[in-house]
CSV table of C-alpha atoms in Angstrom, one decimal:
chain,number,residue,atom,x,y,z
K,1,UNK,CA,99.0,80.7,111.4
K,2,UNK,CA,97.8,80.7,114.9
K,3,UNK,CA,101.4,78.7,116.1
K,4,UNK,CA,103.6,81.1,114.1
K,5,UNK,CA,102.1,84.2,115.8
K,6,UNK,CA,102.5,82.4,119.1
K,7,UNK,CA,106.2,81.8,118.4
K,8,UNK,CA,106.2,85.6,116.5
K,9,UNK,CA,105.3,86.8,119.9
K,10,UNK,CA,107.5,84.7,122.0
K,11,UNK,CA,110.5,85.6,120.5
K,12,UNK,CA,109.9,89.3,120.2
K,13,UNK,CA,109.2,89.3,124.0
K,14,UNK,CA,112.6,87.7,124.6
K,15,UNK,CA,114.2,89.7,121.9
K,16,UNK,CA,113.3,92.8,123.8
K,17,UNK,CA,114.5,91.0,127.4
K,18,UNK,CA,118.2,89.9,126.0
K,19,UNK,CA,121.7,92.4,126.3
K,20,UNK,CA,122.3,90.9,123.3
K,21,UNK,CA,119.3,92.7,120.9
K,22,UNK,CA,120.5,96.1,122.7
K,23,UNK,CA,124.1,96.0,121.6
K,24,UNK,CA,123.5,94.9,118.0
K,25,UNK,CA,120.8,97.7,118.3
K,26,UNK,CA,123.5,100.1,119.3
K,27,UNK,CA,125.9,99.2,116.7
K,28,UNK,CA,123.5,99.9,114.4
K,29,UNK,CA,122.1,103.3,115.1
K,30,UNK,CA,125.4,104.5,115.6
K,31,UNK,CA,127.3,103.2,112.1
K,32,UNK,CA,123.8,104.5,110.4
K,33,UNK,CA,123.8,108.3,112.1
K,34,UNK,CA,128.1,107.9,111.7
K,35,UNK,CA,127.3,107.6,107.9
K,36,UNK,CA,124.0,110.0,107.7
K,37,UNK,CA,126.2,112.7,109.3
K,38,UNK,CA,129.2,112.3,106.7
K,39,UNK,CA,127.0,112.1,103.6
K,40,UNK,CA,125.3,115.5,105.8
K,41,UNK,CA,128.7,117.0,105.8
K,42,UNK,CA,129.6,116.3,102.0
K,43,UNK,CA,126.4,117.8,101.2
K,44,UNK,CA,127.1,120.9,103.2
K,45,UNK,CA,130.4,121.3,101.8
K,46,UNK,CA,129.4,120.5,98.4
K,47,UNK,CA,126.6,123.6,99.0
K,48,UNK,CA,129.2,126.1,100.3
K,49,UNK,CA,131.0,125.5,97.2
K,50,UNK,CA,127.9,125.4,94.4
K,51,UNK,CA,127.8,129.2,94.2
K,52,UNK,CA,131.6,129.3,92.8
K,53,UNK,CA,130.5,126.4,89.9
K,54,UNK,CA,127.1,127.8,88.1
K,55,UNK,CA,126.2,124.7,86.4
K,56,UNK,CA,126.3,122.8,90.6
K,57,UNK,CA,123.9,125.3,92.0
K,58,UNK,CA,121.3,123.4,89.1
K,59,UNK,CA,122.1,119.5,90.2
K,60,UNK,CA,122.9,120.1,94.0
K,61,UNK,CA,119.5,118.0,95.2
K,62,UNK,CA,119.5,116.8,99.1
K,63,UNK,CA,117.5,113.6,98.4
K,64,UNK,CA,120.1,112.4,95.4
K,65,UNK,CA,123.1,113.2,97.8
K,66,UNK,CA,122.0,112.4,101.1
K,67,UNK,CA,119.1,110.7,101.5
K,68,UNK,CA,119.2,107.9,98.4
K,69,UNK,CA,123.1,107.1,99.9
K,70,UNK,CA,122.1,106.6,103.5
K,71,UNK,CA,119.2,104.1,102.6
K,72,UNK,CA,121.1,102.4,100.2
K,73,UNK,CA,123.8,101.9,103.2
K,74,UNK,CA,121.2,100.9,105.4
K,75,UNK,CA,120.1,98.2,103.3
K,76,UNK,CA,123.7,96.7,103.7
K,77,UNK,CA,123.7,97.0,107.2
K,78,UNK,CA,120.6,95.4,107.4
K,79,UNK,CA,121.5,92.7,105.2
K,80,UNK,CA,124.0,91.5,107.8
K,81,UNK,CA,122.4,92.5,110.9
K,82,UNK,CA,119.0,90.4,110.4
K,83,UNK,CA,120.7,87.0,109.8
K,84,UNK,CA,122.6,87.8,112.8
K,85,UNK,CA,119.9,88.5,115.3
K,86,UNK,CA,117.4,85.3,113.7
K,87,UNK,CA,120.5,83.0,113.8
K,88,UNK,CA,121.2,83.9,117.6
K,89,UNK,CA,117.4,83.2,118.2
K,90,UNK,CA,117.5,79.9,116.3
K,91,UNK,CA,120.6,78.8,118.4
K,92,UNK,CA,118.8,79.6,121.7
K,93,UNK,CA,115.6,78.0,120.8
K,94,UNK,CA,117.6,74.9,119.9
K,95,UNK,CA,119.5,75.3,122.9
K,96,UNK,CA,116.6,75.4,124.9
K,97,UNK,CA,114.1,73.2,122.6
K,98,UNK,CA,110.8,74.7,124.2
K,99,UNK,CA,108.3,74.3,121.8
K,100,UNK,CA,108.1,70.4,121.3
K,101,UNK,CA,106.1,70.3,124.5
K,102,UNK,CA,103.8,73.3,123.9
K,103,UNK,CA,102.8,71.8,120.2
K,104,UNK,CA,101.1,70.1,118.3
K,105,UNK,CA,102.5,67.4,115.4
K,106,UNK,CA,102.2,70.4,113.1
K,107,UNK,CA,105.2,72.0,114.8
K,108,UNK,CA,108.4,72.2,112.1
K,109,UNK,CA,111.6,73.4,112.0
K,110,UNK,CA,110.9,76.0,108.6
K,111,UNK,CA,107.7,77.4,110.8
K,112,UNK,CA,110.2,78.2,113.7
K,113,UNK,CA,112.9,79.4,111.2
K,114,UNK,CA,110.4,81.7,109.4
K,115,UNK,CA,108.7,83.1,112.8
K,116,UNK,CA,112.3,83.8,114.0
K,117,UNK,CA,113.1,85.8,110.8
K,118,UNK,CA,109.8,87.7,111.2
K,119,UNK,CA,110.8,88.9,114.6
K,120,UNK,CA,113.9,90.0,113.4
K,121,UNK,CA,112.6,92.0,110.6
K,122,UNK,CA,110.0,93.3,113.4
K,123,UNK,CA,112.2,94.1,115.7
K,124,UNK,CA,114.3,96.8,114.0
K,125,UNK,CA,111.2,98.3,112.0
């Protein structure tokens, strides 16, 4: 446990120093709030319009239209944007092969792999 929060902390150090975490970063927030805002503006023109329809006014909710969407596109997002972060930070660590001198026996590939996810998920929380 004591190895993988070593690694945990490695990598989130050098996710934080790399160009490359701040552009995917980027890319992110920006779809997200580009879809947020559009679901936003649905929802606002969608409100305008409930007083004409008398049964609308009843099922027009915020959290059903707007909110429930955007996480459920955020989920998507994520689902592609994780794998590509940890798989950058597997190819540098291979790249670079660091750990075999800093430890022990114990040291496998699935400990790094799983550290490296981790940070990911970490990283964007």
């Amino acid at each position: 446990m004591k190895q993988s929060l070593w690694i945990a902390k490695r990598e989130l150090n050098a996710f934080f120093q790399s160009p490359i975490f701040y552009v995917v970063t980027t890319v992110f927030l920006a779809l997200y709030s580009w879809m947020f805002y559009s679901l936003l503006a649905l929802f606002g023109a969608q409100s305008f319009q409930a007083p004409q329809f008398q049964q609308m006014g009843q099922i027009l909710n915020v959290n059903q239209f707007v909110i429930e969407p955007s996480l459920a596109n955020m989920s998507v997002i994520l689902l592609f944007i994780i794998p590509l972060i940890t798989m950058r930070a597997l190819a540098e660590e291979k790249r670079t092969r660091p750990f075999p001198f800093f430890c022990p026996r114990r040291y496998t590939c699935a400990r790094s792999s799983r550290a490296s996810f981790w940070d990911a998920c970490a990283s964007l929380q």
